[in-house]
């Protein structure tokens, strides 16, 4: 399957493989630094201290509306026009 896992690999094949996949010095140095940093830093998870009795839901982002089309397709016409006034005259004193 893999050329580097063959039992009968010649020395030249192995050398060409290692040269092909070798890391440059700068990368090797950086990798060493990363490995050292990972080995040194130890972090512990702390439990969150609850200072309140009630749980308040966290405030999240509220976006303004951005409609793509109007809610109503046709405008509503005025309900009171000159004919409705004649049909149902307003007979109060304030009128």
Backbone as a ProteinNet text record, in pm:
[ID]
protein_1_A
[PRIMARY]
XXXXXXXXXXXXXXXXXXXXXXXXXXXXXXXXXXXXXXXXXXXXXXXXXXXXXXXXXXXXXXXXXXXXXXXXXXXXXXXXXXXXXXXXXXXXXXX
[TERTIARY]
81.2	0	86.7	150.8	232	377	447.1	585	679.8	653.4	745.7	719.6	611.7	583.5	624.2	679.6	722.5	841.3	846.2	958.4	1084.7	1066.3	1182.6	1214.3	1214.7	1251.1	1402.8	1450.1	1595	1636.3	1764.3	1816.3	1793.2	1810.7	1792.7	1648	1554	1412.4	1381.9	1436.5	1411.1	1470.5	1591.5	1655.8	1574.5	1527.8	1450.3	1319.7	1262.4	1138.7	1161.4	1269.2	1295	1331.8	1404.2	1438.7	1312.3	1221.1	1097.9	1009.4	1003.9	914.8	987.1	1113.8	1187.3	1138	1136.8	1093.4	1210.5	1187.3	1293.3	1329.6	1448.3	1497.6	1405.7	1355.8	1269.1	1141.4	1085	962.1	990.7	1106	1142.3	1158.8	1219.7	1239.9	1105.6	1016.5	882.8	806	816.7	748.2	801.9	931.3	992.6	939.4	926	871.7	728.2	649.6	509.3	500.8	583.8	583.8	620.2	717	759.2	646.4	579.6	469.7	354.8	327.5	219.4	255.1	381.4	425	420.6	453.7	460.6	323.7	236	109.1	12.7	-37.9	-138.1	-256.5	-372.9	-491.8	-591.9	-656.2	-759.1	-892.9	-996	-1129.9	-1184.8	-1235	-1293.8	-1445.3	-1511.8	-1656.8	-1705	-1807.4	-1857.4	-1929.5	-1895.3	-1958.2	-2088.7	-2197.6	-2329.2	-2353.9	-2365.1	-2384.4	-2530.9	-2617.1	-2759.4	-2843.2	-2962	-3055.3	-3129.2	-3163.8	-3240	-3146.7	-3193.6	-3120.2	-3182.3	-3102.3	-3148.1	-3094.9	-3184.2	-3143.5	-3048.9	-2939.8	-2844.7	-2901.9	-2861.5	-2907.7	-2834.4	-2910.1	-2851.2	-2878.2	-2822.3	-2832.3	-2975.9	-3025	-3158.4	-3140.2	-3171.8	-3154	-3280.3	-3261.8	-3375.3	-3437.7	-3566.7	-3634.6	-3586.3	-3574.2	-3529.8	-3620.9	-3746.1	-3841.6	-3803	-3826.4	-3796.5	-3917.5	-4036.3	-4158.9	-4260	-4359.5	-4456.8	-4547	-4595	-4683.1	-4818.3	-4866.8	-4993.9	-4965.9	-5032	-5005.6	-5079.8	-5197.6	-5278.6	-5308.6	-5302	-5332.9	-5481.8	-5513.1	-5655.3	-5712.3	-5830	-5894.8	-5961.7	-5986.5	-6050.8	-6192.1	-6230.6	-6362	-6474	-6440.6	-6543.6	-6520.1	-6612.3	-6606.2	-6736.9	-6758.6	-6877.2	-7008.5	-7008.8	-7133.2	-7168.5	-7067.3	-7098	-7148.9	-7100.2	-7149.5	-7298.6	-7342.1	-7483.8	-7564.3	-7507	-7579.6	-7595.4	-7485.1	-7486.5	-7443.7	-7536.2	-7495.8	-7465.6	-7366.6	-7327.8	-7419.9	-7498.8	-7602.4	-7576.9	-7454.3	-7425.9	-7401.6	-7402.6	-7382.4	-7241.1	-7146.1	-7006.6	-6981.1	-7064.5	-7047.8	-7105.4
-119.4	0	127.5	160.1	281.5	247.4	328.1	294.8	295.1	376	380.1	269	192.8	81.7	-53.2	-50.1	-176	-232.6	-365	-428.7	-425	-429.1	-436.8	-300.9	-195.8	-63.2	-52.3	2.3	19.2	143.7	154.1	267	399.2	396.3	516.8	564.9	469	506.6	573.8	516.2	572.1	712	730.5	861.6	966.1	928.8	1024.6	1059.3	959.3	982.2	1079.7	1058.8	1145.3	1286.1	1299.9	1432.4	1503.5	1429.9	1489	1542.7	1471	1508.4	1575.1	1612.9	1676.4	1819.2	1863.6	1998.8	2095.2	2214.1	2315.3	2353.6	2413.6	2442.8	2540.4	2640.1	2739.6	2674.3	2586.4	2515.8	2424.7	2357.7	2266.7	2344.1	2461.4	2544.8	2589.6	2631	2675.7	2560	2443.2	2325.5	2293.2	2309.5	2285.9	2382	2510.1	2611.5	2578.2	2538.1	2502.9	2384.5	2283.9	2164.6	2202.7	2293	2336.1	2411.1	2500.4	2578.1	2487.5	2386.3	2292.4	2213.4	2175.2	2096.6	2180	2310.1	2393.6	2434.7	2479.1	2536.7	2428.3	2446.9	2355.3	2440	2412.9	2491.1	2402.1	2460.5	2388.8	2454.2	2372.8	2427.9	2464.8	2587.3	2630.2	2632.3	2604.5	2605.5	2749	2788.1	2925.5	2947.1	3056.6	3087.7	3160	3105.1	3164.8	3262.2	3390.7	3492.1	3532.5	3491.3	3526	3400.7	3421.8	3310.1	3282.3	3389.3	3373.2	3364.2	3290.8	3282.9	3380.7	3470.8	3564.5	3519.5	3510.4	3469.5	3574	3532.9	3631.8	3714.6	3840.9	3929.6	3893.7	3876.3	3838.7	3947.8	3931.3	4031.1	4043.3	4165.9	4191.9	4278.3	4223.7	4296	4371.7	4483.5	4560.5	4484.7	4504.9	4434.5	4484.9	4393	4427.1	4352.5	4402.6	4326.7	4321.8	4207.6	4188.8	4223.1	4220.2	4254	4304.8	4385.5	4439.3	4329.5	4351.1	4253.2	4245.1	4361.2	4363	4395.5	4323.5	4344.9	4466.9	4499.1	4611.1	4704.1	4834.7	4931.3	4925.8	4950.1	4952.8	5090.9	5090.9	5217.5	5274.5	5404.7	5470.7	5415.7	5384.5	5324.8	5428.9	5550.2	5655	5746.1	5740.5	5832.9	5912.3	5988.3	6075.6	5996.5	5875.2	5795.9	5735.6	5692.5	5636.8	5746.4	5867.3	5978.7	5998.3	5989.4	6005.1	5887.9	5765.8	5647.7	5651	5683.1	5683.5	5821.8	5918.7	6054.3	6055.3	6137.8	6150.7	6256.7	6215.7	6306.2	6345.3	6333	6372.7	6521.3	6575.7	6719.8	6759.9	6674.7	6710	6714.4	6648	6650.7	6780
0	0	0	109.9	119.7	88.5	9.8	-27.5	91.6	195.5	309.3	410.4	390.9	480.7	421.9	300.9	239.8	315.9	329.5	398.4	312.3	182.8	92.9	32.5	116.3	67.6	61.9	-46.3	-57.2	20.1	49	126	50.5	-80.5	-162.2	-154.9	-158.2	-149.2	-16.1	91.4	224	236.4	181.6	188	111	-8.2	-87.5	-16.7	52.4	126.9	241.2	317.9	433.7	389.1	276.5	225	178.6	118.1	66.2	178.5	292.2	401.4	518.6	502.6	611.8	631.9	759.9	791.5	776.8	724.8	724	868	886.6	1021.9	1095.9	1025.2	1089.5	1142.2	1061.1	1103.6	1221.9	1218	1327.2	1456.9	1448.7	1566.4	1623.3	1534.6	1575.2	1640.7	1581	1636.1	1774.3	1792.1	1923.2	2027.1	1989.3	2080.2	2119.2	2019.6	2044.7	2140.1	2116.4	2201.7	2345.1	2360.8	2493	2564	2488.7	2545.8	2588.9	2508	2540.2	2665.3	2676.1	2791.2	2919.3	2912.1	3031	3082.7	2993.6	3038.8	3084.8	3205.5	3260.3	3301.7	3245.4	3279.2	3351.8	3448.1	3524.5	3497.8	3484.2	3466.4	3603.3	3613.2	3739.9	3726.4	3836.2	3837	3855.1	3779.3	3786.3	3918.4	3985.4	4113.3	4086.5	4136.7	4118.9	4233.6	4200.8	4303.9	4317.8	4223.4	4229.5	4246.8	4299	4316.6	4186.3	4114.1	3989.7	3870.5	3770.6	3643.8	3546.2	3492.9	3392	3257.2	3161	3026.7	2968.9	2908.6	2857.4	2742.7	2738	2631.8	2502.7	2395.5	2267.6	2164.1	2048.8	1942.2	1892	1884.8	1830.9	1707.1	1592.5	1467.2	1429.5	1357.9	1307.2	1191.3	1169.3	1060.8	925.8	833.6	697.9	600.8	582	501.2	354.4	292.8	150.3	63.6	123.6	51.1	153.4	110.2	206	262.3	383.2	446.9	375.5	331	258.3	112.6	21.9	-120.4	-174.5	-115.2	-163.4	-46	-69.4	35.2	69	195.8	235	204	144.3	111.2	235.1	235	348.2	364.1	488.3	511.5	504.4	544	543.3	424.1	328.3	214.1	209.4	104.6	99.8	99.6	48.7	42.2	177.9	251.7	384.4	477.6	458.9	541.7	515.8	389.7	355	411	399.6	448.5	599.9	670.1	816.6	866.2	866.8	911.2	1059.7	1096.2	1236.4	1298.5	1397.4	1450.9	1596.8	1639.6	1779.1	1785.6	1907	1925.1	1887	1920.3	1891.5	1740.1	1662.8	1519	1465.3
[MASK]
+++++++++++++++++++++++++++++++++++++++++++++++++++++++++++++++++++++++++++++++++++++++++++++++

